[in-house]
mmCIF file of C-alpha atoms and ligand atoms in Angstrom:
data_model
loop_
_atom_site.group_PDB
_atom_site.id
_atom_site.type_symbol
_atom_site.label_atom_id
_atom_site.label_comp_id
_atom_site.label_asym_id
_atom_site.label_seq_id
_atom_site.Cartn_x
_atom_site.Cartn_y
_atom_site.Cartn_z
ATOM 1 C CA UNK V 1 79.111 4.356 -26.110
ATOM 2 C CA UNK V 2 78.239 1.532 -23.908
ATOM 3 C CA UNK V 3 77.764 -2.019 -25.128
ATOM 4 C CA UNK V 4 75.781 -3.725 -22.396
ATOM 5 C CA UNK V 5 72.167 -1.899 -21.594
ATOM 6 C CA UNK V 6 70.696 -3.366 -17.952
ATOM 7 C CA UNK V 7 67.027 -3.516 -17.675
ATOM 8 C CA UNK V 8 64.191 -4.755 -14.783
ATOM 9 C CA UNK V 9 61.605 -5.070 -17.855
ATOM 10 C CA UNK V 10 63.390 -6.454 -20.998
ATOM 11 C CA UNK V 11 60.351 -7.620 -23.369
ATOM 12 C CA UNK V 12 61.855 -11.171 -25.268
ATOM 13 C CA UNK V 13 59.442 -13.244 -27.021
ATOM 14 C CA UNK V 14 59.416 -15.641 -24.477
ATOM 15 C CA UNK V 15 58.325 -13.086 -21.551
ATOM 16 C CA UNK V 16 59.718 -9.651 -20.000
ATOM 17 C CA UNK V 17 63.098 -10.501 -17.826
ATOM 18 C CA UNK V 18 65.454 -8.714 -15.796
ATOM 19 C CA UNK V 19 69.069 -8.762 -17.316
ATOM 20 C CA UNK V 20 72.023 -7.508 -19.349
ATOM 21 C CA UNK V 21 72.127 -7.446 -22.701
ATOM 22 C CA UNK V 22 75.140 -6.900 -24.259
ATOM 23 C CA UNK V 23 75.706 -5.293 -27.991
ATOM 24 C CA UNK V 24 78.353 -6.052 -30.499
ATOM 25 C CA UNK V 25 78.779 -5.628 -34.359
ATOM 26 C CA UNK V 26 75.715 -3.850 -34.416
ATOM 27 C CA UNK V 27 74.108 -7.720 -33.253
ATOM 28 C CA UNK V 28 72.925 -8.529 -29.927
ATOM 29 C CA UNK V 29 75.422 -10.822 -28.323
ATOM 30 C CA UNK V 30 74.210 -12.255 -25.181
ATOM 31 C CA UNK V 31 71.388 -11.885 -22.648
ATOM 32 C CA UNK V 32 72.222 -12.554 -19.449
ATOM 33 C CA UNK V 33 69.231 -12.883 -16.383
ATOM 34 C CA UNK V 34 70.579 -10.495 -13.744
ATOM 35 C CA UNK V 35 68.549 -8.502 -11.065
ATOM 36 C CA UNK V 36 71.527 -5.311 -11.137
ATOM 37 C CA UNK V 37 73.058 -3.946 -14.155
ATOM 38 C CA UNK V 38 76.726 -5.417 -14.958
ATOM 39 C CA UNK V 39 79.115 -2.620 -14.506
ATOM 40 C CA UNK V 40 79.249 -0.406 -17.681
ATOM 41 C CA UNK V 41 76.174 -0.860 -18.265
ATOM 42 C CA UNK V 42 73.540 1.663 -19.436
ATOM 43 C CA UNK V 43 71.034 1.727 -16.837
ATOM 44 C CA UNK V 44 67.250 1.703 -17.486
ATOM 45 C CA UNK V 45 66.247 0.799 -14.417
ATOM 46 C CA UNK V 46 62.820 0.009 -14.380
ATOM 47 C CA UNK V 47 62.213 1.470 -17.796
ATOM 48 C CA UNK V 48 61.150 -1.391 -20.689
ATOM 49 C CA UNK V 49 63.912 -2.124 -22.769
ATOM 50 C CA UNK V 50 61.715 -3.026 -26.084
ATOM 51 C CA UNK V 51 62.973 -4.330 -29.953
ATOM 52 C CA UNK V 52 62.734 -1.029 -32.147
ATOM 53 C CA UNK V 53 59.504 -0.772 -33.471
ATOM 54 C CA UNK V 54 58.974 -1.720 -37.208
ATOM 55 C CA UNK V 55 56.531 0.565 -39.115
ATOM 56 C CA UNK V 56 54.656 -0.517 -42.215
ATOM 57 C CA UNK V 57 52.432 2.434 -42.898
ATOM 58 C CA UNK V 58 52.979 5.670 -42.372
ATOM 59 C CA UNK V 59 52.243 9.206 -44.537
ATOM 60 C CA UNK V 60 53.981 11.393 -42.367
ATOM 61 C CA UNK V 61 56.866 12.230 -44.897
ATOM 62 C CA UNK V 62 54.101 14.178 -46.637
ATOM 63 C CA UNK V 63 52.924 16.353 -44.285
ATOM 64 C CA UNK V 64 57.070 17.915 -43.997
ATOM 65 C CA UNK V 65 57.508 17.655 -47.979
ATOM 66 C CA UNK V 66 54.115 20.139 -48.237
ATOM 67 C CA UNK V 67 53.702 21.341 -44.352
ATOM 68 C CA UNK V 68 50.375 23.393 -45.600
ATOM 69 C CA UNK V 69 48.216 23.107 -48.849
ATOM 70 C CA UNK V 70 50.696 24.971 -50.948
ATOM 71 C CA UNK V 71 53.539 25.299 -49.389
ATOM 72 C CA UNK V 72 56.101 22.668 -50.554
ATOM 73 C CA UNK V 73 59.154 21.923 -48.440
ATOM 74 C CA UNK V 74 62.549 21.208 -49.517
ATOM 75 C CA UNK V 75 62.730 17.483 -49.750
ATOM 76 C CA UNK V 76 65.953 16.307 -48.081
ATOM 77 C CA UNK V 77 64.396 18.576 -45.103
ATOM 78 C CA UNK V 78 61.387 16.698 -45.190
ATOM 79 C CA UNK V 79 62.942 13.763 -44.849
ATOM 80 C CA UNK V 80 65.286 14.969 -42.007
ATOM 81 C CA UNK V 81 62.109 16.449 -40.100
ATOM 82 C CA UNK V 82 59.904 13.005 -41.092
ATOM 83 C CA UNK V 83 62.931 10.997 -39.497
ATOM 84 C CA UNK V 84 63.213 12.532 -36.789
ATOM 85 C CA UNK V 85 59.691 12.543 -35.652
ATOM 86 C CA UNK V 86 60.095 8.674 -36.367
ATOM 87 C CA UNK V 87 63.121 7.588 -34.422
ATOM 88 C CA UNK V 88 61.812 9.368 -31.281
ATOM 89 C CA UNK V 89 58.504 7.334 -31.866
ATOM 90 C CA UNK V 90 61.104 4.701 -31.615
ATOM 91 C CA UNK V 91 60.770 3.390 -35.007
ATOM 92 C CA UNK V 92 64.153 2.113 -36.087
ATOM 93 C CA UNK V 93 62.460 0.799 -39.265
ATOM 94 C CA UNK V 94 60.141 2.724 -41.400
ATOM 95 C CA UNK V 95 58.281 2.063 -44.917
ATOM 96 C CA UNK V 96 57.474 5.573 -45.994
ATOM 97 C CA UNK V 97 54.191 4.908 -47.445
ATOM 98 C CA UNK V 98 54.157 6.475 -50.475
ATOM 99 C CA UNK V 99 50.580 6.906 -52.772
ATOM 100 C CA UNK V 100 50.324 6.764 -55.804
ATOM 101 C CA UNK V 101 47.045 8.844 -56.244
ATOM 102 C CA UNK V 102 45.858 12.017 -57.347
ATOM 103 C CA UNK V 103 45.870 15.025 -55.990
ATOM 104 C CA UNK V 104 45.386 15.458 -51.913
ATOM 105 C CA UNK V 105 44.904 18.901 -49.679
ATOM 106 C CA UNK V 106 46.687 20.423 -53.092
ATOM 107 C CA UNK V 107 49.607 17.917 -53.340
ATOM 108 C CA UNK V 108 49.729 16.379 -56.685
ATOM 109 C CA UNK V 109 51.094 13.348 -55.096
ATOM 110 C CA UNK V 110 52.105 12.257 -59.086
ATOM 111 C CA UNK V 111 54.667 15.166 -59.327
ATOM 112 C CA UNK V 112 55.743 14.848 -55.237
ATOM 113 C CA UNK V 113 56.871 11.499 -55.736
ATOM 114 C CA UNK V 114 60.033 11.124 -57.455
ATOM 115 C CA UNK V 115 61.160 14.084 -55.333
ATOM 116 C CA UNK V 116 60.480 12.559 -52.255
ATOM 117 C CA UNK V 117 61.687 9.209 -52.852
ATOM 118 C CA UNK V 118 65.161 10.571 -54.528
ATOM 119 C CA UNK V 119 65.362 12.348 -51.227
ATOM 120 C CA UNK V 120 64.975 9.792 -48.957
ATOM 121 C CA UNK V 121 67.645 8.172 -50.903
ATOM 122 C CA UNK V 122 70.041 10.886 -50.957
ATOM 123 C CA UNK V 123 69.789 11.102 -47.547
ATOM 124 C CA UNK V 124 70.183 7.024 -46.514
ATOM 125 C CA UNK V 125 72.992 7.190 -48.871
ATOM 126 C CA UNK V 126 74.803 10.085 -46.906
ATOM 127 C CA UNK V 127 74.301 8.426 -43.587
ATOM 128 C CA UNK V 128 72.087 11.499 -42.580
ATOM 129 C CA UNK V 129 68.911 9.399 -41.164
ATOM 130 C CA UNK V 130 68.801 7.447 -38.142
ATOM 131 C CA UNK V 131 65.660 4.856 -38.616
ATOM 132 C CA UNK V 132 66.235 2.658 -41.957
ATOM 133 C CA UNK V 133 64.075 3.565 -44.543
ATOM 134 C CA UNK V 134 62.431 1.288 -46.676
ATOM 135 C CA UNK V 135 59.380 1.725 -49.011
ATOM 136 C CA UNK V 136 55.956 0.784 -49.453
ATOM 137 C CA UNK V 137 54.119 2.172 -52.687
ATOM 138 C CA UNK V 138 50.223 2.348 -52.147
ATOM 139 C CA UNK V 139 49.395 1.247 -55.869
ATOM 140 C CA UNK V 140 46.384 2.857 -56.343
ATOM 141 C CA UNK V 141 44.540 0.841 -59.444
ATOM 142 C CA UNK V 142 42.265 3.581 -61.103
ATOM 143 C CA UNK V 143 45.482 5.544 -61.935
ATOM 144 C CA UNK V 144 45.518 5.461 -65.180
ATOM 145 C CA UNK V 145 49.685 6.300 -64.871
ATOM 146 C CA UNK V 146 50.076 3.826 -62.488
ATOM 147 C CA UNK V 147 52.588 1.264 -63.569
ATOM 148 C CA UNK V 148 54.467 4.080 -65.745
ATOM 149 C CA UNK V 149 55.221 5.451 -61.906
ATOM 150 C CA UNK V 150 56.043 2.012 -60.300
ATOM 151 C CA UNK V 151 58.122 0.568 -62.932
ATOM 152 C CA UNK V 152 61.157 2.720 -62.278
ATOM 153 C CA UNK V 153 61.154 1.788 -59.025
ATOM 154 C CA UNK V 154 60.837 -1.995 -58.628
ATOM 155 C CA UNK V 155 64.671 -1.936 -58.662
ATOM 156 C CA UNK V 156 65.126 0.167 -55.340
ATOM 157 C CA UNK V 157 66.536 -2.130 -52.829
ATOM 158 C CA UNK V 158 64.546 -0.161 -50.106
ATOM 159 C CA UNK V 159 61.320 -1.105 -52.115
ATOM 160 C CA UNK V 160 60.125 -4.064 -49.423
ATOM 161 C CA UNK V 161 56.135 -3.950 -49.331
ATOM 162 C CA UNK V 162 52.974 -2.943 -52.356
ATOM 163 C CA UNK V 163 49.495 -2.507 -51.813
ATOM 164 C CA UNK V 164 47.031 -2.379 -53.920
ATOM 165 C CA UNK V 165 43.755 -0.207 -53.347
ATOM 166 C CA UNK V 166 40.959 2.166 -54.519
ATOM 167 C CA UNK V 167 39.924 5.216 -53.072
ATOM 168 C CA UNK V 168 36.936 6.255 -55.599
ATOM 169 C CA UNK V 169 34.846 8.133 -53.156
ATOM 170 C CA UNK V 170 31.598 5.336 -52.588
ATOM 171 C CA UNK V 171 34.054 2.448 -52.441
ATOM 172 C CA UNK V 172 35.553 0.495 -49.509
ATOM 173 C CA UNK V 173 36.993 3.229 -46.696
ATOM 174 C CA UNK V 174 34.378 5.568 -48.127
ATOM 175 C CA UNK V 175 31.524 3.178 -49.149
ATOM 176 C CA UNK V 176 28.827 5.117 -47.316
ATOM 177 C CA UNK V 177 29.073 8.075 -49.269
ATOM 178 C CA UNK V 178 26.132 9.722 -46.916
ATOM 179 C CA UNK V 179 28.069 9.261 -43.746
ATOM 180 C CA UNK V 180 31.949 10.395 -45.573
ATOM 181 C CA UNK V 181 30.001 13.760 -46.560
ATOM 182 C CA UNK V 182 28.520 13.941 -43.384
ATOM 183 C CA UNK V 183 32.067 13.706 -41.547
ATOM 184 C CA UNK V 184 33.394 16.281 -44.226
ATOM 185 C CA UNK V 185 30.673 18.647 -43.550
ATOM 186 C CA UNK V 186 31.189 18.440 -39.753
ATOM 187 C CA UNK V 187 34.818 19.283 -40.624
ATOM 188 C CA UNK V 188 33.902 22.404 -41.578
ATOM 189 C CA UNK V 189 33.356 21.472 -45.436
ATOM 190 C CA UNK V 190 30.537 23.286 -47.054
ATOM 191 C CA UNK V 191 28.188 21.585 -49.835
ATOM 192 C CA UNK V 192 30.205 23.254 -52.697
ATOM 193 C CA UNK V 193 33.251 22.289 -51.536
ATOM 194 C CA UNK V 194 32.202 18.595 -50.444
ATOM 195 C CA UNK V 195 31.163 18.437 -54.374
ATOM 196 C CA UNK V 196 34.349 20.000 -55.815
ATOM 197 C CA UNK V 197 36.562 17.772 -53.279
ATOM 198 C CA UNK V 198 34.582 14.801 -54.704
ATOM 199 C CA UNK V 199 34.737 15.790 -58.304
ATOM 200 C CA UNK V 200 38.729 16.730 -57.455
ATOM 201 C CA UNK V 201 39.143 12.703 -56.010
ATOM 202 C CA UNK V 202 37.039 10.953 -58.777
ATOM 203 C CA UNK V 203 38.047 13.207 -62.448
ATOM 204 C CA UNK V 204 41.647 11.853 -62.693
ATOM 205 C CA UNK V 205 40.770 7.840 -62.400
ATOM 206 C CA UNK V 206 40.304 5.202 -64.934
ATOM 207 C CA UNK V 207 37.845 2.645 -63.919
ATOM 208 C CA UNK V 208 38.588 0.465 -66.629
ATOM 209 C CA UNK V 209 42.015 0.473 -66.375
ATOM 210 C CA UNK V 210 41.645 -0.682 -62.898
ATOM 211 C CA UNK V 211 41.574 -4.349 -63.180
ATOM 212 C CA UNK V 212 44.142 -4.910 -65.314
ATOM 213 C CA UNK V 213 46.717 -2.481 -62.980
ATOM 214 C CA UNK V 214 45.543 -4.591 -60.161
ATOM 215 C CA UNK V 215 46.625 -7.568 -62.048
ATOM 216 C CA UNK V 216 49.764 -6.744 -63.271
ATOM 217 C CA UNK V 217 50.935 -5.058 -59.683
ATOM 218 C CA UNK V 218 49.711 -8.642 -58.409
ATOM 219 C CA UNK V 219 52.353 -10.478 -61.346
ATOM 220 C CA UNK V 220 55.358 -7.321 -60.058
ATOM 221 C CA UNK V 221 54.820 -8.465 -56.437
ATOM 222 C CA UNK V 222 55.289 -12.284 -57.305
ATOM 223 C CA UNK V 223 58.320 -11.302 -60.206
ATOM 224 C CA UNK V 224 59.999 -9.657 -57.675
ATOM 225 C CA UNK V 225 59.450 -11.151 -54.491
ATOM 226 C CA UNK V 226 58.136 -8.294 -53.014
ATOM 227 C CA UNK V 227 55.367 -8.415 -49.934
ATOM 228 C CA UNK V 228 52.064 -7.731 -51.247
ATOM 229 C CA UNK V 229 48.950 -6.275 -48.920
ATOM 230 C CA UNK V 230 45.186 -5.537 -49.708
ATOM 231 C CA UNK V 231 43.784 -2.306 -48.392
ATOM 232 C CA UNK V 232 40.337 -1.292 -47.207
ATOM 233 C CA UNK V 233 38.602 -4.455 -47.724
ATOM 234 C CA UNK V 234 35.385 -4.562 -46.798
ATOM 235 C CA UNK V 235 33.257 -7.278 -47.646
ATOM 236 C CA UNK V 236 34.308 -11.145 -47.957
ATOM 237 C CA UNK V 237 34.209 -10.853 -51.854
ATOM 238 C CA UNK V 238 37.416 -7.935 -51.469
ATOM 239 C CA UNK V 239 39.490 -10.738 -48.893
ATOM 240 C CA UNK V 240 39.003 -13.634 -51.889
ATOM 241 C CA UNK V 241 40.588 -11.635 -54.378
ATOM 242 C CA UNK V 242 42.899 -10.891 -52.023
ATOM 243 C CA UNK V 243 43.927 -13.920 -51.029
ATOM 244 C CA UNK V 244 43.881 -15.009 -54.560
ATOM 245 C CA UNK V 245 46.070 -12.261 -55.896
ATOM 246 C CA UNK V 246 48.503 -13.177 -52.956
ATOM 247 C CA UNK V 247 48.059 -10.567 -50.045
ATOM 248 C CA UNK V 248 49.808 -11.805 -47.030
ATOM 249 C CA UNK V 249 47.430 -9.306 -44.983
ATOM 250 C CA UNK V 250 44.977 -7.288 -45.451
ATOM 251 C CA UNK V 251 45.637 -3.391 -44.251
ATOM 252 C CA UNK V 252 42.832 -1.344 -42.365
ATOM 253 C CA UNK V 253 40.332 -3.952 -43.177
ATOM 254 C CA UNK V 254 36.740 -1.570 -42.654
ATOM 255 C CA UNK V 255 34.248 -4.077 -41.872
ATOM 256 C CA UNK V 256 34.455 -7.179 -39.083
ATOM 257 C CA UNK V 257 32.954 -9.345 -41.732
ATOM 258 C CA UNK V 258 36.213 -9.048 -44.441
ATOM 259 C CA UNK V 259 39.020 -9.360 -40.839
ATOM 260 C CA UNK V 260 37.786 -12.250 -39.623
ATOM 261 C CA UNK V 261 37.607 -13.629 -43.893
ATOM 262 C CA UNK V 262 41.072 -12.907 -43.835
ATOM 263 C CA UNK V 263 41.932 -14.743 -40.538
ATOM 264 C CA UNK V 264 40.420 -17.394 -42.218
ATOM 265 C CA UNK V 265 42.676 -17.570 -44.914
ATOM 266 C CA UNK V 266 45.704 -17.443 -42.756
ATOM 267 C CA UNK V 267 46.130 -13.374 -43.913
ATOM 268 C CA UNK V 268 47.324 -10.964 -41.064
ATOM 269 C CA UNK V 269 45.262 -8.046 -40.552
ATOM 270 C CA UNK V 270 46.921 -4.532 -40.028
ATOM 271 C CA UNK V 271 45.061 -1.670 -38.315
ATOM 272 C CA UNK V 272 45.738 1.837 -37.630
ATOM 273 C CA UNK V 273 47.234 2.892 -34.217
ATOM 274 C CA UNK V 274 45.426 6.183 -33.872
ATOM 275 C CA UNK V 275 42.320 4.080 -34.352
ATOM 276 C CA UNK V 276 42.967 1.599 -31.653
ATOM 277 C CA UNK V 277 44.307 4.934 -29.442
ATOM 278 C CA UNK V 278 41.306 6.930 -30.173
ATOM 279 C CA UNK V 279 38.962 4.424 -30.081
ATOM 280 C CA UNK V 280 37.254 4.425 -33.402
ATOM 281 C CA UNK V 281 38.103 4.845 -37.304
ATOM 282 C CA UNK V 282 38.024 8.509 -37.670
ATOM 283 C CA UNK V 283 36.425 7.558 -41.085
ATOM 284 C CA UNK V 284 33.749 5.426 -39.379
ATOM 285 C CA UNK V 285 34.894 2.516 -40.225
ATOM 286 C CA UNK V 286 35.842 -1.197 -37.838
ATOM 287 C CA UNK V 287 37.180 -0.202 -34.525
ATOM 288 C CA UNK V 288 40.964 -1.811 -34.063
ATOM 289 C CA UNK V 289 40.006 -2.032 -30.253
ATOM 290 C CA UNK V 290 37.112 -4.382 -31.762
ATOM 291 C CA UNK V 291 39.595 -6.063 -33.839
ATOM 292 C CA UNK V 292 41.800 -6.755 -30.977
ATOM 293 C CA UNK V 293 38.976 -7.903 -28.448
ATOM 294 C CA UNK V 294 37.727 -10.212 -31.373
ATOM 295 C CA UNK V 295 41.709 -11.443 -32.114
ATOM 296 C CA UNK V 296 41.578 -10.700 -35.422
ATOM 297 C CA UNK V 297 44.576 -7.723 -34.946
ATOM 298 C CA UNK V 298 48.143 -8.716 -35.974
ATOM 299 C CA UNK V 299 50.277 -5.627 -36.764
ATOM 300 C CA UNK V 300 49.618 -1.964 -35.726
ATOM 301 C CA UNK V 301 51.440 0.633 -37.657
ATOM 302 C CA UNK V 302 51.248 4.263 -37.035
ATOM 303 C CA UNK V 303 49.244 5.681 -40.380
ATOM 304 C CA UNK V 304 49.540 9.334 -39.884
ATOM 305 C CA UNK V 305 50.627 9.864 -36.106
ATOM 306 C CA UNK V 306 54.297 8.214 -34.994
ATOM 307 C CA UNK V 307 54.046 8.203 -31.965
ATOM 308 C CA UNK V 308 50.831 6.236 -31.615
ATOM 309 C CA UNK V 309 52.260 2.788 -32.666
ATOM 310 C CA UNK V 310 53.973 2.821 -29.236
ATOM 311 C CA UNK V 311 50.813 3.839 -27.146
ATOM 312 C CA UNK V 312 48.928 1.681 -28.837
ATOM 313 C CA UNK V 313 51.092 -1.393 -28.061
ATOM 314 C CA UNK V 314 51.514 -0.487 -24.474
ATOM 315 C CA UNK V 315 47.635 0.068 -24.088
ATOM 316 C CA UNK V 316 46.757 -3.538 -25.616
ATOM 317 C CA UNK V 317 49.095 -4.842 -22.563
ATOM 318 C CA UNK V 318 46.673 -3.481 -20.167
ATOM 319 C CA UNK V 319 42.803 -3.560 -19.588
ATOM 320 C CA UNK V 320 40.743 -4.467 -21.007
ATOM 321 C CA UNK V 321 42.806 -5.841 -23.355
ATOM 322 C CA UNK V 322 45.396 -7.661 -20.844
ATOM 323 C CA UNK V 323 47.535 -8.985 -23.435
ATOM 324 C CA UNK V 324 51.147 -10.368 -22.257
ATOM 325 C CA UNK V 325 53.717 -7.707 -23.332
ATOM 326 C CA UNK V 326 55.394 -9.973 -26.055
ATOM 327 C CA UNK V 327 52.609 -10.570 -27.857
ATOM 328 C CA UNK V 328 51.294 -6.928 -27.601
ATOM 329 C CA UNK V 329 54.971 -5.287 -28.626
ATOM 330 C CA UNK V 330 54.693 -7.893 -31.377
ATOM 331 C CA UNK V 331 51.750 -6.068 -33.045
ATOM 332 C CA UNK V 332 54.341 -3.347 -33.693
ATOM 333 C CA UNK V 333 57.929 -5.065 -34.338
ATOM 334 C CA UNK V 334 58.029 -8.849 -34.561
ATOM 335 C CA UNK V 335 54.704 -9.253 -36.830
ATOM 336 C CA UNK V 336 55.290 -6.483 -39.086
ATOM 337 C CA UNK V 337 59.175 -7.479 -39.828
ATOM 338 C CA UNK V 338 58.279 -10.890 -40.576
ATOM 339 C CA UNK V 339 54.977 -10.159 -42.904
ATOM 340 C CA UNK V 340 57.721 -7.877 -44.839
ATOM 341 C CA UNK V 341 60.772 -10.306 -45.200
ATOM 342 C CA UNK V 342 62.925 -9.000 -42.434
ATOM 343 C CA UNK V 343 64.032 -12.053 -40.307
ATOM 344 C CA UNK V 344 66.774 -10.171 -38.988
ATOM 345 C CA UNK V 345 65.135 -7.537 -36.586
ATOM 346 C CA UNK V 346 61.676 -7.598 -34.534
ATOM 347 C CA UNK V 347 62.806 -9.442 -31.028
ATOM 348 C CA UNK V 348 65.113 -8.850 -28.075
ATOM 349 C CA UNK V 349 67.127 -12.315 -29.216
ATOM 350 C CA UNK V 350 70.383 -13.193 -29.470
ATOM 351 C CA UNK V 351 71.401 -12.570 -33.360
ATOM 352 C CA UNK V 352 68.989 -9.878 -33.759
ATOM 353 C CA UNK V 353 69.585 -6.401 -34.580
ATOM 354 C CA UNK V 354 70.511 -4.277 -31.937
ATOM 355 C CA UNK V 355 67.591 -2.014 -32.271
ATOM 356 C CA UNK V 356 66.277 -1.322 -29.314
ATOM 357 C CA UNK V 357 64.042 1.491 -27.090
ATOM 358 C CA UNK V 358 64.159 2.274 -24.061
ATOM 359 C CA UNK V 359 60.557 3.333 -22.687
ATOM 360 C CA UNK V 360 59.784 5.181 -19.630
ATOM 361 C CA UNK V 361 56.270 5.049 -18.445
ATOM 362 C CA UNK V 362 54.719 8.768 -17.489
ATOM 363 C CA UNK V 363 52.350 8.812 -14.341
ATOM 364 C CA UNK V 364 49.373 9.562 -16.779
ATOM 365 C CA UNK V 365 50.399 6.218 -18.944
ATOM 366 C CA UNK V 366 51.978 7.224 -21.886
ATOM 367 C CA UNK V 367 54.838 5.301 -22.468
ATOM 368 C CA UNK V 368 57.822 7.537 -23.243
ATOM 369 C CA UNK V 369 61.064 6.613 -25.143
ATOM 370 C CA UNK V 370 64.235 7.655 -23.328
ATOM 371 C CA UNK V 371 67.102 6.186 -25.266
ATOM 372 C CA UNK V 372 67.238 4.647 -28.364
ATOM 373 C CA UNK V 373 69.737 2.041 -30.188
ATOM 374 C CA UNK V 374 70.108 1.282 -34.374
ATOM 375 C CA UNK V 375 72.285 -1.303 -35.012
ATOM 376 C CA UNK V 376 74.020 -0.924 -31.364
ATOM 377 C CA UNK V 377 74.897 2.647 -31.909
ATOM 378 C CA UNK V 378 72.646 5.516 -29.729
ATOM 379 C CA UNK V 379 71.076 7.487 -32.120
ATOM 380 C CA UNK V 380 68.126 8.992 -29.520
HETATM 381 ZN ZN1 ZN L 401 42.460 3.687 -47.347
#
């Protein structure tokens, strides 16, 4: 394994320079300016040479642990098929983004859970994974079982990040219930089914038990130090309870109105990247190419496709965006390790983690990871 990587395009905080950097104790030692790789050296040429990306949301590990309504997966090979997909995105940190919610496309997410997480740490405990894998539990309030399935966990060392939210169809993400039903139906949903799926997302929650869960999530976050994020806020009303309860940022804000509240209160605001790559909110909702025009967008994770944190981050460093590379690979590794406690990765500087991606750009623009470091050691 070599110890020094060269490269034209290495993305530091302070601006993209051509050097050697040079790896030890899983650290990065020294950068040294150079315009031709020291000898050793891994050579990336004019590939980037980026921190590993750090991602704060993403579902994927349930689309291995039940690949089709129905069919569940074993879950250590969920996880080893979810990691995998995530380390080439060059993620070297992941929060598997776990909800705590009724049922979903025939997952009963309240029985999948335990499973999955126990997996996960089977699997980190073995050495088997090669991104670190922390957690982030999606505390959905109208659960009525809610803290019951939290409260084991609050102990897990991996547990770094809560949010709290509420996905009662005609709320927040789904507040124009005219327009969700309308996207369901173009989906290929019929009118029966639209009113089964709603009566399937809406039976199982408590609405008076809602507050209260909120509240005592809010006291767990502060009890145990742990990061705490609002999700799908959407008017100004949502971002002052926020703030008040806490939330360092507010996650796939849906309205302009409740991102720029949030700015306001010194929260950072955390879109989607298949939203910003796409273009729009598949769900309708505020554009995180609006976001970023406006500079109300902070951190970019990938939500439910991991390789579009990447794209995204290399698309807001060119028009019309034209941001400077640090600050756009920021959105995706410095700003989302901080928000979440990790001082220690994030940022081609000396002390940092070693994690680090090397990214090739294809002729049609998609940037491509080539090689990829955790802790020093190759493990893509
Ligand atoms: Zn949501």
């Amino acid at each position: 394994m070599k110890e020094i990587l060269f490269s034209r395009k290495l993305v530091t905080p302070n601006g993209v320079i051509s050097g050697n950097l040079f790896m030890a104790d899983g650290l990065i030692a020294a950068i040294e300016v150079s315009d031709s790789p020291s000898s050793q050296a891994h050579d990336c040429t004019d590939d980037f040479l980026i921190p590993g990306l750090v991602d704060i949301h993403t579902d994927n590990l349930e689309k291995h642990y039940q690949p089709r309504p129905g069919a569940h997966w074993d879950a250590i090979g969920a996880a080893l098929a979810h990691d995998a997909q995530c380390i080439l995105a060059g993620v070297t940190t992941v929060f598997d983004s776990l909800s705590l919610h009724g049922s979903k496309d025939g997952l009963n997410r309240q029985e999948a859970f335990a499973p999955m997480i126990e997996a996960i740490d089977h699997a980190t405990e073995e050495g088997l994974l090669r991104s670190e894998h922390l957690l982030h539990l999606r505390c959905e309030v109208t659960n009525p079982l809610l803290l019951s399935l939290v409260e084991p966990h609050l102990d897990n060392p991996r547990l770094k990040l809560l949010s709290v939210m509420d996905h009662t169809p005609g709320q927040r993400q789904t507040a124009k219930l005219d327009r969700f039903k309308e996207n369901m139906i173009r989906a290929g949903t019929n009118d029966d089914d639209f009113h089964s799926m709603l009566e399937e997302r809406t039976a199982w929650r408590n609405q008076e038990a809602a507050p209260k869960n909120r509240q005592t999530i809010v006291a767990l976050a502060k009890e145990y130090g742990i990061a705490l994020m609002s999700h799908d806020d959407e008017s100004v009303e949502h971002v002052e309870e926020s703030h008040s309860d806490g939330c360092i940022a507010s996650e796939f804000p849906v309205s302009l109105i409740a991102a720029q509240k949030a700015h306001e209160y010194g929260m950072l605001n955390v879109m989607g990247a298949p939203n910003f790559v796409r273009g729009s909110s598949h769900s309708g909702n505020l554009s995180a190419r609006e976001c970023a025009e406006l500079g109300l967008l902070d951190i970019i994770s990938s939500d439910y496709i991991p390789l579009s944190m990447l794209r995204a981050a290399f698309m807001l460093s060119e028009a019309p965006f034209n941001w400077p590379m640090p600050k756009a690979i920021a959105t995706v590794a410095g700003n989302p390790a901080r928000l979440c406690g990790l001082i220690d990765r994030g940022e081609i500087m000396v002390g940092q983690r070693a994690d680090l991606v090397q990214v090739h750009i294809a002729k049609n623009g998609w940037p491509v990871p080539r090689a990829i470091w955790r802790q020093g050691l190759r493990v893509a």
